[in-house]
Coordinates of C-alpha atoms and ligand atoms in Angstrom, one line a residue:
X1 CA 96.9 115.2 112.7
X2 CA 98.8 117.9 115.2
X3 CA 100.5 119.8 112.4
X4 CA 102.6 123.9 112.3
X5 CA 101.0 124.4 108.8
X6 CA 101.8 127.5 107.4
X7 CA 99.6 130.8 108.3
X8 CA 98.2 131.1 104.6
X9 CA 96.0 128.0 103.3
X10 CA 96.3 126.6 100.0
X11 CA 92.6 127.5 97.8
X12 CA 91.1 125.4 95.2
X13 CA 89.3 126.8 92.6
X14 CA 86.7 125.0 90.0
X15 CA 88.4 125.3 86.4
X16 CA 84.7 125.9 85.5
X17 CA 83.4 128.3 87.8
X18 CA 85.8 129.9 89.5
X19 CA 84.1 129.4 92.6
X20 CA 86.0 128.0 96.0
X21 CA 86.6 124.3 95.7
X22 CA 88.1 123.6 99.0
X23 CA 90.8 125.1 101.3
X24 CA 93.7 123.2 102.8
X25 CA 96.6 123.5 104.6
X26 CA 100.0 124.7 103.2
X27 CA 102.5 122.2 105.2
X28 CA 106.0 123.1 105.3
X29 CA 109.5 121.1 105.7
X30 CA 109.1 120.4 109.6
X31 CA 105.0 118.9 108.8
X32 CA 106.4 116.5 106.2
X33 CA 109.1 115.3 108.3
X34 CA 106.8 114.8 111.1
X35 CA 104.3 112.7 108.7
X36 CA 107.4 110.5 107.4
X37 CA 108.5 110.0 110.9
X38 CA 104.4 108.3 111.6
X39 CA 104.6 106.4 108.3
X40 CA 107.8 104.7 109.3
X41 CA 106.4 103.2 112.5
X42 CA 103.4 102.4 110.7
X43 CA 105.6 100.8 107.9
X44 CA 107.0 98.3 110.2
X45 CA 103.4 97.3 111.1
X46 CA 101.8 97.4 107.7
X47 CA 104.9 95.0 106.8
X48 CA 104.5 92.9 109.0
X49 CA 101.2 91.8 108.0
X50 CA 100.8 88.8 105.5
X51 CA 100.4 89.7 101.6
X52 CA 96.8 88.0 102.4
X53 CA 96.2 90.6 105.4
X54 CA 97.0 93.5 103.0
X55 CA 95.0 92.1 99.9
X56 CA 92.0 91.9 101.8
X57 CA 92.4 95.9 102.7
X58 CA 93.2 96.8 99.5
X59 CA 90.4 95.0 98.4
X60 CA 88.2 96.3 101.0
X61 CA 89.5 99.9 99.6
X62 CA 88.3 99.2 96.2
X63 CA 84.9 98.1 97.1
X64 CA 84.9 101.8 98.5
X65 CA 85.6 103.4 95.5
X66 CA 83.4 101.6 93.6
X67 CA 80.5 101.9 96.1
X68 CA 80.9 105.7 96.3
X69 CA 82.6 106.2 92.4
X70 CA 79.4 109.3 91.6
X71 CA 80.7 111.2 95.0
X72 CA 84.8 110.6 94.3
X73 CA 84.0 111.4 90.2
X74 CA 82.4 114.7 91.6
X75 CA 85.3 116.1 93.2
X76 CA 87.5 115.5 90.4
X77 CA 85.3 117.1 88.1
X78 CA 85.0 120.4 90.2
X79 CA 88.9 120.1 90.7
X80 CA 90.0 119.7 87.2
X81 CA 87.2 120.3 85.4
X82 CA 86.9 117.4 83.3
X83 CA 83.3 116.1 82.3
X84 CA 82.0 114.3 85.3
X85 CA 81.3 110.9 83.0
X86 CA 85.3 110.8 82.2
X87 CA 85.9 111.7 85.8
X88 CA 84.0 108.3 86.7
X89 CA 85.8 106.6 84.0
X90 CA 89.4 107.9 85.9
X91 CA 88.3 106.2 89.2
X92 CA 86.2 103.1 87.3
X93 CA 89.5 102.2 85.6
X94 CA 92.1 102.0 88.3
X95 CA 89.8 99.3 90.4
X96 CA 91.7 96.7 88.1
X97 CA 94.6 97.5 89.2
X98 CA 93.9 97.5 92.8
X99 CA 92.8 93.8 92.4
X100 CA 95.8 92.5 90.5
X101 CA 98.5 94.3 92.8
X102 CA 96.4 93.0 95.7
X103 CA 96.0 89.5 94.1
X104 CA 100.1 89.3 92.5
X105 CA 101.8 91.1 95.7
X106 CA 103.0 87.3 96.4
X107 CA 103.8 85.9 93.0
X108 CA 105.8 88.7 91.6
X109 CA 107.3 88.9 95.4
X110 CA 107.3 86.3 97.5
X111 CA 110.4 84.2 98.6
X112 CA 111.2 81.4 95.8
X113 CA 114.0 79.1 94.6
X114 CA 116.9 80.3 92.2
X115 CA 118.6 78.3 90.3
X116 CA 122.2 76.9 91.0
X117 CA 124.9 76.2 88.9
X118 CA 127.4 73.1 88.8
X119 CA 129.6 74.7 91.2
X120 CA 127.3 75.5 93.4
X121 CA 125.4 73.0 93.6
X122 CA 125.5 72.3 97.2
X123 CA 124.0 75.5 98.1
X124 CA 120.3 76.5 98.0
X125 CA 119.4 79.7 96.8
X126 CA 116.5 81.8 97.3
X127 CA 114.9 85.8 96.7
X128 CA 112.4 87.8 97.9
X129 CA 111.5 91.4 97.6
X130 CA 111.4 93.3 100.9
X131 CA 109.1 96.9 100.7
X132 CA 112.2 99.8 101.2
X133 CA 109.4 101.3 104.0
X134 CA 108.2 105.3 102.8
X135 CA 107.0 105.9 99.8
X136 CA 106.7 110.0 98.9
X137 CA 104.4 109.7 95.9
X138 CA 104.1 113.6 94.1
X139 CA 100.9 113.0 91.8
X140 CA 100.1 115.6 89.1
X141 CA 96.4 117.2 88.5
X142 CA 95.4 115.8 85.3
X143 CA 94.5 112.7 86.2
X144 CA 94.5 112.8 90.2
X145 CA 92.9 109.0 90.4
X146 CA 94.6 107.0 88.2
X147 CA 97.8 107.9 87.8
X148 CA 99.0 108.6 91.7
X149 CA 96.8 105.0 92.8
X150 CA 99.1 103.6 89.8
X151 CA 102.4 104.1 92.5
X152 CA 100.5 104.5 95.6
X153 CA 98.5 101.1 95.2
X154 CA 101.5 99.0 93.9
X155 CA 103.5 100.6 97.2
X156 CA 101.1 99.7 99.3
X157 CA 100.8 95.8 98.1
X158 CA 103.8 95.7 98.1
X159 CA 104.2 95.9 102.1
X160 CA 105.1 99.8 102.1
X161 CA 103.7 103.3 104.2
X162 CA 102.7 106.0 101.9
X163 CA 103.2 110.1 102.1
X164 CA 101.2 111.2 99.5
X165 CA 101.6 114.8 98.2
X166 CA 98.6 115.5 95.2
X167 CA 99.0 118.5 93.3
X168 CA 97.9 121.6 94.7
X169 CA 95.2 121.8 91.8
X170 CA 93.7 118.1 93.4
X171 CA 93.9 118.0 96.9
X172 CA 90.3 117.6 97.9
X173 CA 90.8 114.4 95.5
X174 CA 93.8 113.4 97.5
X175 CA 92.2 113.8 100.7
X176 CA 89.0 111.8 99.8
X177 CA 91.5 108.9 98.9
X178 CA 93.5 108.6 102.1
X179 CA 90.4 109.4 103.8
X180 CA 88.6 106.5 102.3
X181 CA 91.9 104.2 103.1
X182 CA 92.0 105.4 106.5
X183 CA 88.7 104.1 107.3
X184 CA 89.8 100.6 106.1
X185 CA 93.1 100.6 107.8
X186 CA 91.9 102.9 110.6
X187 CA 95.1 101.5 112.8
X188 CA 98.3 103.0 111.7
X189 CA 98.4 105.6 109.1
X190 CA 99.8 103.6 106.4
X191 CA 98.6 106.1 103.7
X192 CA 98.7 109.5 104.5
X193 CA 98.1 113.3 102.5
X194 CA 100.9 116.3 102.4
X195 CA 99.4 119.3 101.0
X196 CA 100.4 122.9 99.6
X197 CA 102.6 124.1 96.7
X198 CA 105.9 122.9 95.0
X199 CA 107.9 123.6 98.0
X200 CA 105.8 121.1 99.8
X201 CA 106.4 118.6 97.1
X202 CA 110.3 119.7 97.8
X203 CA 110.1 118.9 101.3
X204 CA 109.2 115.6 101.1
X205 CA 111.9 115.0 98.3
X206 CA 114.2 116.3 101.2
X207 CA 112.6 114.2 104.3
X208 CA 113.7 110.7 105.3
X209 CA 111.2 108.9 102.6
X210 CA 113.0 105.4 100.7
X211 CA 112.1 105.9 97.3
X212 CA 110.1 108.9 95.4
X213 CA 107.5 108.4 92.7
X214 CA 107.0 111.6 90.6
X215 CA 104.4 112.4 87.7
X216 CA 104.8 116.1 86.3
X217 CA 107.2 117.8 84.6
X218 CA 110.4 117.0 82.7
X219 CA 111.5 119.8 84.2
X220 CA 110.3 119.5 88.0
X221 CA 111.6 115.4 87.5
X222 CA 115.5 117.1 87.2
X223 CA 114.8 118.8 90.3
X224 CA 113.5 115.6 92.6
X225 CA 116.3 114.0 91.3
X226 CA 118.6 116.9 92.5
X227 CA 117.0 117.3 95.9
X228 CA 116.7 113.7 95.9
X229 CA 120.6 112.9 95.5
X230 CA 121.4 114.3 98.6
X231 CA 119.8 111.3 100.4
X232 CA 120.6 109.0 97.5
X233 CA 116.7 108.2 97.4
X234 CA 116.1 106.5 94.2
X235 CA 112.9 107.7 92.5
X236 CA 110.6 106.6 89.7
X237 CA 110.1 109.5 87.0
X238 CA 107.1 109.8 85.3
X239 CA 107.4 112.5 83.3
X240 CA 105.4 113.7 80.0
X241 CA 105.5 112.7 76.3
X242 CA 105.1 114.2 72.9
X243 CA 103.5 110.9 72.0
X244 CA 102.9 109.7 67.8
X245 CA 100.0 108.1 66.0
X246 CA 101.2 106.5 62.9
X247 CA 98.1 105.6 60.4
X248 CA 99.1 103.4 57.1
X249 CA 97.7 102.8 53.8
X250 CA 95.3 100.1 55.0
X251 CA 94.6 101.2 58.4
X252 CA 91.0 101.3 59.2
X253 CA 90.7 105.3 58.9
X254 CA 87.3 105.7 60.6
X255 CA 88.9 103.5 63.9
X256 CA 91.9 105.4 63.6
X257 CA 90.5 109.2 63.4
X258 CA 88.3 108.3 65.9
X259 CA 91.1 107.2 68.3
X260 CA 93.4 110.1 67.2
X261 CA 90.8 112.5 68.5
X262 CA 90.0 110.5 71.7
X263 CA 93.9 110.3 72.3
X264 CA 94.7 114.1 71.5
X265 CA 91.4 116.0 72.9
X266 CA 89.9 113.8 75.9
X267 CA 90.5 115.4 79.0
X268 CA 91.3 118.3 77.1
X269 CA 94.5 117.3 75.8
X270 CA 96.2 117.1 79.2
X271 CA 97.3 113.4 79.2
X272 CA 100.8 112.4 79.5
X273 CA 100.4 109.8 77.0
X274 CA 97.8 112.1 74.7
X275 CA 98.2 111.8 71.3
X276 CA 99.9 115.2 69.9
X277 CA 101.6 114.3 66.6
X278 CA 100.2 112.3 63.7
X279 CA 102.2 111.0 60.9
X280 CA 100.0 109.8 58.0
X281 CA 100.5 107.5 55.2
X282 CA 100.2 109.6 51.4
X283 CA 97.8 107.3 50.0
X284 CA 95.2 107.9 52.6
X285 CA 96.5 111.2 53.8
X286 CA 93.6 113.1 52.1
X287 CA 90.6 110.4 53.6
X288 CA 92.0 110.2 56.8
X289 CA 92.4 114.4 57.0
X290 CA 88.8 114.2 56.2
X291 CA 87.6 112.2 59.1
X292 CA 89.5 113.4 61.6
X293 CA 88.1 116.8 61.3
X294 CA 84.6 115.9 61.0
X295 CA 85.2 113.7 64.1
X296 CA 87.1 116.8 65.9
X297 CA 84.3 119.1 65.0
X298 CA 81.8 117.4 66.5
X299 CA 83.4 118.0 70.1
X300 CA 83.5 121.1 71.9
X301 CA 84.8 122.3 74.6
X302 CA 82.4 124.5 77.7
X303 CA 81.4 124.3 81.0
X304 CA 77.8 122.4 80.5
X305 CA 76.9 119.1 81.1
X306 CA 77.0 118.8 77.1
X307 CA 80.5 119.3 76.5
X308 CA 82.7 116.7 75.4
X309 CA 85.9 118.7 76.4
X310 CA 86.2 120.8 79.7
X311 CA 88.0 123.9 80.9
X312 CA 92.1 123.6 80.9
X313 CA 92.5 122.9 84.6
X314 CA 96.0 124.6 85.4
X315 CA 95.3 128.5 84.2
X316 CA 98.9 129.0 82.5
X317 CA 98.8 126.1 80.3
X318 CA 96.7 128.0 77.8
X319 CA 99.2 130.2 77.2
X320 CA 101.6 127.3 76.3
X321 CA 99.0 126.5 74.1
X322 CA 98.4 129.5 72.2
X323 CA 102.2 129.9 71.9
X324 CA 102.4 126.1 70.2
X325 CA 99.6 127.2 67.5
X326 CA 100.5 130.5 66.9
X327 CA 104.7 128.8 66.4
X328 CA 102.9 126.7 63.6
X329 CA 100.8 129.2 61.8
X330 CA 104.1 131.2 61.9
X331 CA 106.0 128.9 60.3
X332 CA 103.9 128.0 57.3
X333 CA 101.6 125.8 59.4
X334 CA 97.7 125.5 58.3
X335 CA 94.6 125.0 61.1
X336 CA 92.5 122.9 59.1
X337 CA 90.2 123.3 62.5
X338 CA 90.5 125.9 65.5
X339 CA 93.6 127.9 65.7
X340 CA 94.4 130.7 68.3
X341 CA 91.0 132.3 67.9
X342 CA 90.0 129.1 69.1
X343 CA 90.9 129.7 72.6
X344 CA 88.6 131.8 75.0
X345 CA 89.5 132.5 78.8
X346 CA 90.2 128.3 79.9
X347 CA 88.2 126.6 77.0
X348 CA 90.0 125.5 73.8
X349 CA 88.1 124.5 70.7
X350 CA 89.3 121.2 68.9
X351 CA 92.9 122.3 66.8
X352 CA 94.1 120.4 64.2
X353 CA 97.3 121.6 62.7
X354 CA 98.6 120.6 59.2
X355 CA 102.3 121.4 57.1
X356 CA 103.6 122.4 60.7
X357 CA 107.7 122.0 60.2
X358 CA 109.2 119.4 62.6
X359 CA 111.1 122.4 64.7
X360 CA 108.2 124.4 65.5
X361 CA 107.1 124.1 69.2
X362 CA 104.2 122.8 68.6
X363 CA 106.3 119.1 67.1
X364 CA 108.8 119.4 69.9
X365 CA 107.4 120.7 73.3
X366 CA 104.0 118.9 75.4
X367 CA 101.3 121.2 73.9
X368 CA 99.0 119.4 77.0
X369 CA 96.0 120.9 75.0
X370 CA 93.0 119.5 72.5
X371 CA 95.7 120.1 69.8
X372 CA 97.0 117.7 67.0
X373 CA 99.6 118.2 63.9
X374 CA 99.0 115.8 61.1
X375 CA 102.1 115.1 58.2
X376 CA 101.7 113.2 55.6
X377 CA 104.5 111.1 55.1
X378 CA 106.1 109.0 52.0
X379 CA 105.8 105.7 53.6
X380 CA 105.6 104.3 57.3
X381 CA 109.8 104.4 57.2
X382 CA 109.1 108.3 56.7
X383 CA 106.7 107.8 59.9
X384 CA 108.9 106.1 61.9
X385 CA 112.0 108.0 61.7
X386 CA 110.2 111.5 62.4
X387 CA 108.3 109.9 65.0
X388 CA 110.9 109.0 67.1
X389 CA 113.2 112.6 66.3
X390 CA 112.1 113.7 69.6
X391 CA 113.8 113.5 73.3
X392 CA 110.5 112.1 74.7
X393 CA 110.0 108.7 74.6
X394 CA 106.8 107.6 76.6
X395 CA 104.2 105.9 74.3
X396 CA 103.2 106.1 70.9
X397 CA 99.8 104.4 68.9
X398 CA 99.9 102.8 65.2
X399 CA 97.0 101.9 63.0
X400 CA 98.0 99.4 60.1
X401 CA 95.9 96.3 59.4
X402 CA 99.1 94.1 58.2
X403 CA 102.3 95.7 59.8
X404 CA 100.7 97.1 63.2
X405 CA 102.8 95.5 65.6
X406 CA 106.1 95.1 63.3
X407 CA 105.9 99.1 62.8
X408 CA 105.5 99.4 66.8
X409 CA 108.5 97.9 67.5
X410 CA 110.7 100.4 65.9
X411 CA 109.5 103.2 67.3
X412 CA 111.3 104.0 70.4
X413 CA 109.3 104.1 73.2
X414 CA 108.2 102.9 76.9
X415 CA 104.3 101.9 75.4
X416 CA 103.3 101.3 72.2
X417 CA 99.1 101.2 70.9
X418 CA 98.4 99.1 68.0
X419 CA 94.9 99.8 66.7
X420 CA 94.1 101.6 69.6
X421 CA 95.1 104.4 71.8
X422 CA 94.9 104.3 75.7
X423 CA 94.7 100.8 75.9
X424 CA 98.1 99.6 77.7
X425 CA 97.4 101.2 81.0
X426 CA 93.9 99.8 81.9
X427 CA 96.2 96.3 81.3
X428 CA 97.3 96.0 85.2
X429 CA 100.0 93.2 84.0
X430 CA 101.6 95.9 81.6
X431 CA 104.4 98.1 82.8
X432 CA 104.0 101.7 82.4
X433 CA 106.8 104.2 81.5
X434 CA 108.8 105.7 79.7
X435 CA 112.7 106.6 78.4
X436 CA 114.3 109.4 77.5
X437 CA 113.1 112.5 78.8
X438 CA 109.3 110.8 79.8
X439 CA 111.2 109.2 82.2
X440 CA 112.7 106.1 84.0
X441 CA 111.4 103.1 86.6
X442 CA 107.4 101.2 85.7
X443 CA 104.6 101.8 87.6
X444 CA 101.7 98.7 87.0
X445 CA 102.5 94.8 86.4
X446 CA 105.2 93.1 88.0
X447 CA 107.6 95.7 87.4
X448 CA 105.6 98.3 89.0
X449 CA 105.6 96.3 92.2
X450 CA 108.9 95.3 92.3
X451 CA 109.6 99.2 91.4
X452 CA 108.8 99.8 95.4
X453 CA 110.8 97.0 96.9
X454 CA 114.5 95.3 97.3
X455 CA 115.6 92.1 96.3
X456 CA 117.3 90.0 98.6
X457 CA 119.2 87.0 98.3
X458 CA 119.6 84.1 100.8
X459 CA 122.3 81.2 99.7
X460 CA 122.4 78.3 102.0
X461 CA 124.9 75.7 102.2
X462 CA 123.2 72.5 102.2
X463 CA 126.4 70.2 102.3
X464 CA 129.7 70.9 102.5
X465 CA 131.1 70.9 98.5
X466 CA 133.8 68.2 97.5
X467 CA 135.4 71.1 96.0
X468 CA 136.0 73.5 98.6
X469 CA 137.2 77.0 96.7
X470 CA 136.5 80.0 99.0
X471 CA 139.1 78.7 102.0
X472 CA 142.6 79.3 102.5
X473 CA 142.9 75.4 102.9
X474 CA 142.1 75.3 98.7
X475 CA 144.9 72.8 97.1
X476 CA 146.6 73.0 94.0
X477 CA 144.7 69.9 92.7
X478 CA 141.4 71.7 93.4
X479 CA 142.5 74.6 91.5
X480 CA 143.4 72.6 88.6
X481 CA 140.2 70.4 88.7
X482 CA 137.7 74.2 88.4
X483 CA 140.2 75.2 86.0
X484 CA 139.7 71.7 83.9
X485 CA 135.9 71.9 84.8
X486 CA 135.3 75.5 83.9
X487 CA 136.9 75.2 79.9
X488 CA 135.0 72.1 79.8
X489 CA 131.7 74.3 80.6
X490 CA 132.8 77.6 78.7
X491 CA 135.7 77.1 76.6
X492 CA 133.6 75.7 73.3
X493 CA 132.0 79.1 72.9
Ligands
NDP501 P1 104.9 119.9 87.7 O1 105.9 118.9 87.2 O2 105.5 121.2 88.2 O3 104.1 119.3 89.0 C1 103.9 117.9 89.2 C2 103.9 117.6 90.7 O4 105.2 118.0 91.2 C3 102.9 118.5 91.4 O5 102.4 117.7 92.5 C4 103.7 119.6 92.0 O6 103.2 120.2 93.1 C5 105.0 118.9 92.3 N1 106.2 119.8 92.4 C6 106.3 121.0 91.8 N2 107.6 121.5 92.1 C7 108.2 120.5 92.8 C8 109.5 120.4 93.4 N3 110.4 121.4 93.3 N4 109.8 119.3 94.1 C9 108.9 118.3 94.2 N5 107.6 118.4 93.7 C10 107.3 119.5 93.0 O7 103.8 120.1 86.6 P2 102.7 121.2 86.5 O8 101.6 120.8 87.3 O9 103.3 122.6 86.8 O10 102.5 121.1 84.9 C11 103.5 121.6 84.0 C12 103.6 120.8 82.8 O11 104.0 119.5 83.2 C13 102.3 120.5 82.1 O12 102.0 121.6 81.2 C14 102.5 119.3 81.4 O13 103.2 119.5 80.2 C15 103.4 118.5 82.3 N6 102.7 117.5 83.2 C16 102.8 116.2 82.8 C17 102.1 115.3 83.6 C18 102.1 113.9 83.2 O14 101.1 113.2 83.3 N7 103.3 113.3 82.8 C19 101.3 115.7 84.7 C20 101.3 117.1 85.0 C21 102.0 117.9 84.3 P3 102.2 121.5 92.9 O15 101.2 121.2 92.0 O16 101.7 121.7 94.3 O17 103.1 122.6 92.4

């Protein structure tokens, strides 16, 4: 690619060495404009082809990935840091996906019948859903597989061209994707890589794209949608969570301290849909307290093969960290494990935080650490209502052997665990997404691929109707008859 990047190069560094990851280029405003302007003539072609045509490349692109998993695992794991095993598991778990978007492009998309009604019953009605033609997908770094494949994939089977901007903490990953597309679809660039900072990310929010999907920030979401509005691009917002685990008197404790720690500490906390609060039950309070920290202590964060927990991958997120625990300790909080001293350069130790009020920081903000607060609460009422005193709304995990699902459904939230955490997004037919400030728009299932497209209606007149109504040449009689016809339909309710 011919490109003006900017004189300075954007550098990657490991989270757990510090050493030089990768260099790549910083492209500004007129770059990204110049990369839409390719993906729109390659849109054209890449819609053209049939749903088969593009299920057997996107098929052909996940035989890649899993063929060469070990070498895409590794750069993730030097760009993030995260243990090389749950880098693999990233990349193993969004193969799924690529077969079910590939597979239900034409079900969830293709032209079929709609129904008629009386008056209408001469015509013949139809819908379809068209791709809009760019995508800009902005990914974030803490999972730099998963969750960008989760738009970009979807996009694609859905008949679209993709600009993809990663973080500037995962480019390398980035690049090794479109690379690895690019060689199955070596003749347009339907899927292409933007890289450098924020402003980058800002420039493709600004360029001629059709629709924006954004993971990140809250905060950065408000601004797409700003820059976006200008161009009245929609955009799909995938934005972070404060998420609840809600454990009740006959929960299976040992399956639910066990999830609590995989959902608050894997990946070192920095999941949008990581556990961060958990509201227990009085009766078990005590025995479930105990498990989870026995569970929690036997993890620990470093930078050797052995670790269960890597470095913090973005290097100012520790200090939001430290500033969440230190907020509870301050206000009467208790670390019944880690605490502030548990934190050391990028590493944090396994915190669980007890008696925190529901106003400190550390109950209202994304902590994005190996951090959890635990309340005991009167009943699962108690549970429900603090669980859902939050603006964040993106998914939420309950362990109850009786009430499970019936306790889920009040909580207010895009994605709800029952006996489990982590479990709706590896389901490719589950929408993923949130309300409230985690968000708006699905990625994954049917909704995530018609998140990327248009619907269009066709109505055909098959035979002209014995009651004619849109023409000037409409009678009196006729007028009478619909109006006789339609309180004979609709008048009884
Ligand atoms: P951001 O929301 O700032 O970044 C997410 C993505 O948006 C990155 O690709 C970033 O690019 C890009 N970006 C930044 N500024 C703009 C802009 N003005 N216009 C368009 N794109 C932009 O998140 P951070 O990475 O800074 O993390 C901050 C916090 O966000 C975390 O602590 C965490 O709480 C939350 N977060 C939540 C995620 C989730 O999964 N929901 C994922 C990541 C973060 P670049 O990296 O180059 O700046």
């Amino acid at each position: 690619m011919t490109t003006t990047v900017r004189a300075e190069r954007l550098e990657v560094r490991s989270p757990q060495t510090g050493d030089l990851a990768g260099t790549h280029p910083m492209h500004t405003a007129a770059d990204v404009d110049a990369v839409v302007a390719r993906a729109r003539a390659a849109a054209g072609w890449w819609a053209g082809l049939t749903f088969r045509q593009r299920a057997e490349r996107l098929d052909r692109f996940r035989g890649v990935i899993a063929r060469r998993l070990q070498q895409l695992a590794g750069i993730v794991h030097e760009e993030t840091g995260k243990p090389h095993a749950d880098a693999a598991l990233e990349a193993a778990l969004v193969l799924d996906h690529i077969a079910w978007a590939a597979k239900n492009a034409p079900k969830v998309l293709g032209k079929r019948r709609a129904g008629v009604g009386l008056l209408t019953a001469n015509q013949a009605a139809s819908v379809e859903y068209r791709p809009l033609g760019v995508v800009g997908v902005i990914g974030p770094w803490n999972y730099p597989v998963f969750t960008p494949l989760g738009s970009i994939v979807y996009a694609l089977a859905a008949g679209n061209a993709v600009v993809f901007k990663p973080s500037e903490f995962t480019p390398g990953t980035g690049a090794w994707l479109v690379g690895a597309f690019a060689e199955i679809v070596p003749e347009h660039p339907v899927l292409q890589l933007v890289t450098g900072d924020g402003s980058t990310g800002a420039a493709l929010c600004e360029s001629e794209v059709d629709k924006i999907a954004f993971t990140g920030s809250t905060e950065t979401a408000k601004k797409v949608m700003a820059a976006c509005a200008r161009r009245l691009t929609p955009i799909v917002a995938e934005c972070g969570g404060k998420d609840p685990l809600l454990v009740d008197s006959d929960a299976d404790l040992d399956a639910a301290a066990d999830a609590a720690v995989w959902g608050g500490m894997a990946n070192a906390g920095q999941s949008c849909i990581g556990t961060e609060r958990v509201y227990v039950h009085a009766d078990v309070y005590d025995a479930f307290l105990h498990k989870l920290v026995d569970v929690a202590a036997r993890q620990r964060a470093g930078t050797d093969p052995d670790a269960t927990i890597g470095p913090i991958t973005m290097p100012e997120q520790v200090e939001v960290i430290r500033r969440h625990i230190a907020d509870a300790l301050a206000r009467g909080g208790t670390a019944v494990l880690g605490g502030t001293d548990a934190i050391e350069g990028r590493l944090v130790q396994p915190t669980i935080l007890t008696g925190v009020p529901e106003d400190s920081t550390a109950m209202t903000e994304e902590t994005f650490g190996p951090t959890l607060t635990v309340t005991k609460v009167r009943d699962m009422d108690e549970a429900v209502e603090r669980a859902n005193a939050t603006g964040y709304g993106l998914g939420a995990a309950v362990f109850a052997k009786k009430h499970g699902e019936e306790i889920g459904d009040r909580l207010r939230c895009g994605m709800v665990a029952v006996n489990a955490v982590f479990n709706y997004p590896q389901i490719p037919s589950l929408p993923f997404g949130g309300v409230g400030d985690s968000g708006f728009g699905r990625i994954h299932g049917p909704d995530g691929l018609r998140e990327f497209t248009y619907a269009r209606s066709v109505a055909r007149q098959r035979f002209t109707p014995p009651l004619a109504l849109t023409t000037f040449g409409r009678t009196a009689k006729t007028d009478a008859l619909v109006a006789k016809i339609m309180t004979l339909l609709h008048g009884k309710h």
